[in-house]
Amino acid sequence: MSLISISGLEKTFRSRQGANYTAIRDFDLEIHEGEFFCLLGPSGCGKTTVLNIIAGFDHPTRGDVMLDGRPITGPGEDRGVVFQGDDSLFTWCSALQNVEFGPRLRGMPKGERETHARKYIELVGLGGQEDKFPVELSGGMKQRIQIARCLANEPKMLLMDEPFGALDAQTRTIMQEQLARIWHQNETPVLFITHDIDEAVTLGSRIGVMTAGPESTLKGIVEVNLGDERRRTDDDFMQVYREVYDMIREEVLQSLSREDQEEAA
Ligand SMILES: Nc1ncnc2c1ncn2[C@@H]1O[C@H](COP(=O)(O)OP(=O)(O)O)[C@@H](O)[C@H]1O
Ligand SMILES: [Mg+2]
């Protein structure tokens, strides 16, 4: 059984004045245990819409969205959501208290939850930084504490919507390496949303490419068989990159021409 199973998904945004907008239509996707699934598509195609529906923040207009064979009806601890900005941490709590927050809500006793939280801070490579407050941490560190906070709830999967989009290029590369390492060690399945082909090929075990909207659907899936040590300059890396690039190129062109038309109108 798939971990996530989406079939016949449609999402139409109702408008009070203008026309309704069907962002997603006839969208099918299966995500399996243990995989790192990257969902890639041009800006505005509906990636966030799909993630929000899986997270339970929004509801489908039509179609089935299941987690472990059960329909998703709302948000839940079984899905850990990592947001793009680094401002979702509690500023008045230390790194440790932030990571302890979920286990504490679940009623884990103090000693146990501290050990538990420390384990996840260690996992994201921030052992020793437990007592720092968010204001004392860099953007990349805050993002890693956010990941630790999600993992401390031991979710069935992580949902990440362009989580490194706000970081500078060097920090971003380091964060990608860290996330790959965390995923190999922790094995929690990930749905990772990005518009960056390079990022998808660096991280993904499969890459799903979406068509340009409206009525965006899944254009195809590329299997990535590159192993753990991926280098951008390796031939096999570039081969996958090209395959994905060819798939997405015409979708980006289409979404650009739609923007031009909208501007002209
Ligand atoms: N709440 C909303 N109401 C109306 N339109 C929306 C709403 N949310 C998203 N959209 C539209 O749906 C499309 C997909 O949006 P989104 O999922 O955010 O795209 P992406 O994450 O791929 O950039 C866009 O055209 C966007 O304008
Ligand atoms: Mg988005």
CSV table of N, CA and C in Angstrom, one decimal, residues 3 29-40 51 82 147 151 156-164 175-194 196-208 221-228 230:
chain,number,residue,atom,x,y,z
A,3,LEU,N,2.0,5.1,0.8
A,3,LEU,CA,1.8,6.0,2.0
A,3,LEU,C,0.8,7.1,1.7
A,29,LEU,N,-1.1,10.7,-8.0
A,29,LEU,CA,0.2,10.5,-7.5
A,29,LEU,C,0.3,9.5,-6.3
A,30,GLU,N,1.3,8.6,-6.4
A,30,GLU,CA,1.5,7.7,-5.2
A,30,GLU,C,2.9,8.0,-4.7
A,31,ILE,N,3.0,8.1,-3.4
A,31,ILE,CA,4.3,8.3,-2.7
A,31,ILE,C,4.4,7.1,-1.8
A,32,HIS,N,5.6,6.4,-1.9
A,32,HIS,CA,5.8,5.2,-1.1
A,32,HIS,C,6.7,5.4,0.1
A,33,GLU,N,6.6,4.4,1.0
A,33,GLU,CA,7.4,4.4,2.2
A,33,GLU,C,8.9,4.5,1.8
A,34,GLY,N,9.6,5.3,2.5
A,34,GLY,CA,11.1,5.3,2.3
A,34,GLY,C,11.6,6.2,1.2
A,35,GLU,N,10.7,6.8,0.5
A,35,GLU,CA,11.2,7.6,-0.7
A,35,GLU,C,11.3,9.1,-0.4
A,36,PHE,N,12.2,9.7,-1.2
A,36,PHE,CA,12.3,11.2,-1.2
A,36,PHE,C,11.7,11.7,-2.5
A,37,PHE,N,10.5,12.1,-2.4
A,37,PHE,CA,9.8,12.5,-3.7
A,37,PHE,C,9.9,14.0,-3.9
A,38,CYS,N,10.4,14.4,-5.0
A,38,CYS,CA,10.5,15.8,-5.3
A,38,CYS,C,9.4,16.1,-6.3
A,39,LEU,N,8.6,17.1,-6.0
A,39,LEU,CA,7.5,17.6,-6.9
A,39,LEU,C,8.0,18.9,-7.5
A,40,LEU,N,8.2,18.9,-8.8
A,40,LEU,CA,8.8,20.0,-9.5
A,40,LEU,C,7.8,20.6,-10.5
A,51,LEU,N,0.6,20.3,-1.8
A,51,LEU,CA,1.1,20.1,-0.5
A,51,LEU,C,0.1,20.4,0.6
A,82,VAL,N,7.5,21.4,7.1
A,82,VAL,CA,8.6,22.4,7.3
A,82,VAL,C,8.3,23.5,6.3
A,147,ILE,N,13.4,21.4,11.2
A,147,ILE,CA,13.4,20.0,10.8
A,147,ILE,C,13.4,19.0,12.0
A,151,LEU,N,10.7,16.2,13.2
A,151,LEU,CA,11.1,14.8,13.3
A,151,LEU,C,10.8,14.3,14.7
A,156,LYS,N,4.8,10.3,10.0
A,156,LYS,CA,4.9,9.3,9.0
A,156,LYS,C,5.6,9.8,7.8
A,157,MET,N,5.6,11.1,7.6
A,157,MET,CA,6.3,11.8,6.5
A,157,MET,C,6.6,13.2,6.8
A,158,LEU,N,7.6,13.8,6.0
A,158,LEU,CA,7.8,15.2,6.1
A,158,LEU,C,7.3,15.9,4.8
A,159,LEU,N,6.7,17.0,5.0
A,159,LEU,CA,6.2,17.8,3.8
A,159,LEU,C,7.0,19.1,3.8
A,160,MET,N,7.7,19.3,2.7
A,160,MET,CA,8.6,20.5,2.7
A,160,MET,C,8.3,21.3,1.4
A,161,ASP,N,7.9,22.6,1.6
A,161,ASP,CA,7.5,23.4,0.5
A,161,ASP,C,8.6,24.5,0.3
A,162,GLU,N,9.5,24.2,-0.7
A,162,GLU,CA,10.6,25.1,-1.0
A,162,GLU,C,11.3,25.6,0.3
A,163,PRO,N,11.8,24.7,1.1
A,163,PRO,CA,12.2,25.1,2.5
A,163,PRO,C,13.5,25.9,2.5
A,164,PHE,N,14.3,25.8,1.4
A,164,PHE,CA,15.5,26.5,1.4
A,164,PHE,C,15.5,27.7,0.4
A,175,MET,N,22.6,22.9,3.2
A,175,MET,CA,21.4,22.4,3.8
A,175,MET,C,20.9,21.2,3.0
A,176,GLN,N,21.1,21.2,1.7
A,176,GLN,CA,20.7,20.1,0.8
A,176,GLN,C,21.6,18.9,1.2
A,177,GLU,N,22.9,19.1,1.5
A,177,GLU,CA,23.7,17.9,1.9
A,177,GLU,C,23.2,17.4,3.2
A,178,GLN,N,22.9,18.3,4.1
A,178,GLN,CA,22.5,17.9,5.5
A,178,GLN,C,21.2,17.2,5.4
A,179,LEU,N,20.3,17.7,4.6
A,179,LEU,CA,18.9,17.0,4.5
A,179,LEU,C,19.1,15.6,3.9
A,180,ALA,N,20.0,15.5,2.9
A,180,ALA,CA,20.2,14.1,2.3
A,180,ALA,C,20.7,13.2,3.4
A,181,ARG,N,21.7,13.7,4.2
A,181,ARG,CA,22.2,12.9,5.2
A,181,ARG,C,21.2,12.5,6.3
A,182,ILE,N,20.4,13.5,6.7
A,182,ILE,CA,19.3,13.2,7.7
A,182,ILE,C,18.3,12.2,7.1
A,183,TRP,N,18.0,12.3,5.9
A,183,TRP,CA,17.0,11.4,5.3
A,183,TRP,C,17.6,9.9,5.2
A,184,HIS,N,18.9,9.8,4.9
A,184,HIS,CA,19.5,8.5,4.9
A,184,HIS,C,19.6,7.9,6.2
A,185,GLN,N,19.8,8.7,7.3
A,185,GLN,CA,19.9,8.2,8.6
A,185,GLN,C,18.5,7.9,9.2
A,186,ASN,N,17.5,8.7,8.9
A,186,ASN,CA,16.3,8.7,9.6
A,186,ASN,C,15.2,7.9,8.8
A,187,GLU,N,15.3,8.0,7.5
A,187,GLU,CA,14.4,7.2,6.6
A,187,GLU,C,12.9,7.6,6.6
A,188,THR,N,12.6,8.8,7.2
A,188,THR,CA,11.3,9.3,7.1
A,188,THR,C,11.0,9.7,5.7
A,189,PRO,N,9.9,9.2,5.1
A,189,PRO,CA,9.7,9.7,3.7
A,189,PRO,C,9.5,11.2,3.6
A,190,VAL,N,9.9,11.8,2.5
A,190,VAL,CA,9.8,13.2,2.3
A,190,VAL,C,9.0,13.5,1.0
A,191,LEU,N,8.1,14.5,1.1
A,191,LEU,CA,7.6,15.1,-0.1
A,191,LEU,C,8.2,16.5,-0.2
A,192,PHE,N,9.1,16.8,-1.2
A,192,PHE,CA,9.8,18.0,-1.2
A,192,PHE,C,9.4,18.8,-2.4
A,193,ILE,N,9.0,20.0,-2.2
A,193,ILE,CA,8.5,20.8,-3.3
A,193,ILE,C,9.6,21.8,-3.7
A,194,THR,N,9.9,21.9,-5.0
A,194,THR,CA,10.9,22.9,-5.5
A,194,THR,C,10.6,23.2,-6.9
A,196,ASP,N,13.4,24.1,-8.5
A,196,ASP,CA,14.8,24.1,-8.9
A,196,ASP,C,15.2,22.7,-9.3
A,197,ILE,N,15.5,22.5,-10.6
A,197,ILE,CA,15.9,21.2,-11.1
A,197,ILE,C,17.1,20.6,-10.4
A,198,ASP,N,18.1,21.4,-10.2
A,198,ASP,CA,19.3,21.0,-9.6
A,198,ASP,C,19.1,20.5,-8.2
A,199,GLU,N,18.2,21.2,-7.5
A,199,GLU,CA,17.9,20.7,-6.1
A,199,GLU,C,17.1,19.4,-6.1
A,200,ALA,N,16.2,19.2,-7.1
A,200,ALA,CA,15.5,18.0,-7.2
A,200,ALA,C,16.4,16.8,-7.6
A,201,VAL,N,17.3,17.0,-8.5
A,201,VAL,CA,18.2,15.9,-8.9
A,201,VAL,C,19.2,15.6,-7.7
A,202,THR,N,19.6,16.6,-7.0
A,202,THR,CA,20.5,16.4,-5.8
A,202,THR,C,19.8,15.6,-4.7
A,203,LEU,N,18.5,15.8,-4.5
A,203,LEU,CA,17.9,15.2,-3.4
A,203,LEU,C,17.0,14.0,-3.7
A,204,GLY,N,16.3,14.0,-4.8
A,204,GLY,CA,15.2,13.1,-5.0
A,204,GLY,C,15.5,11.6,-5.3
A,205,SER,N,14.7,10.7,-4.8
A,205,SER,CA,14.7,9.4,-5.3
A,205,SER,C,13.8,9.2,-6.5
A,206,ARG,N,12.7,10.0,-6.5
A,206,ARG,CA,11.9,10.2,-7.8
A,206,ARG,C,11.5,11.7,-7.9
A,207,ILE,N,11.4,12.1,-9.1
A,207,ILE,CA,11.0,13.5,-9.4
A,207,ILE,C,9.7,13.5,-10.2
A,208,GLY,N,8.7,14.1,-9.7
A,208,GLY,CA,7.5,14.3,-10.4
A,208,GLY,C,7.4,15.7,-11.0
A,221,ILE,N,7.1,11.2,-14.3
A,221,ILE,CA,7.9,10.9,-13.2
A,221,ILE,C,9.3,10.4,-13.7
A,222,VAL,N,10.4,11.0,-13.1
A,222,VAL,CA,11.7,10.5,-13.5
A,222,VAL,C,12.3,9.8,-12.3
A,223,GLU,N,12.7,8.5,-12.5
A,223,GLU,CA,13.4,7.8,-11.4
A,223,GLU,C,14.8,8.2,-11.3
A,224,VAL,N,15.3,8.5,-10.2
A,224,VAL,CA,16.7,8.9,-10.0
A,224,VAL,C,17.5,7.8,-9.4
A,225,ASN,N,18.4,7.2,-10.2
A,225,ASN,CA,19.2,6.1,-9.6
A,225,ASN,C,20.6,6.6,-9.5
A,226,LEU,N,20.9,7.5,-8.6
A,226,LEU,CA,22.2,8.1,-8.6
A,226,LEU,C,23.0,7.8,-7.3
A,227,GLY,N,22.4,7.0,-6.4
A,227,GLY,CA,23.2,6.7,-5.2
A,227,GLY,C,23.3,7.9,-4.2
A,228,ASP,N,24.1,7.8,-3.2
A,228,ASP,CA,24.1,8.8,-2.1
A,228,ASP,C,25.1,9.9,-2.4
A,230,ARG,N,26.2,12.4,-4.7
A,230,ARG,CA,25.9,12.9,-6.0
A,230,ARG,C,26.7,14.2,-6.3
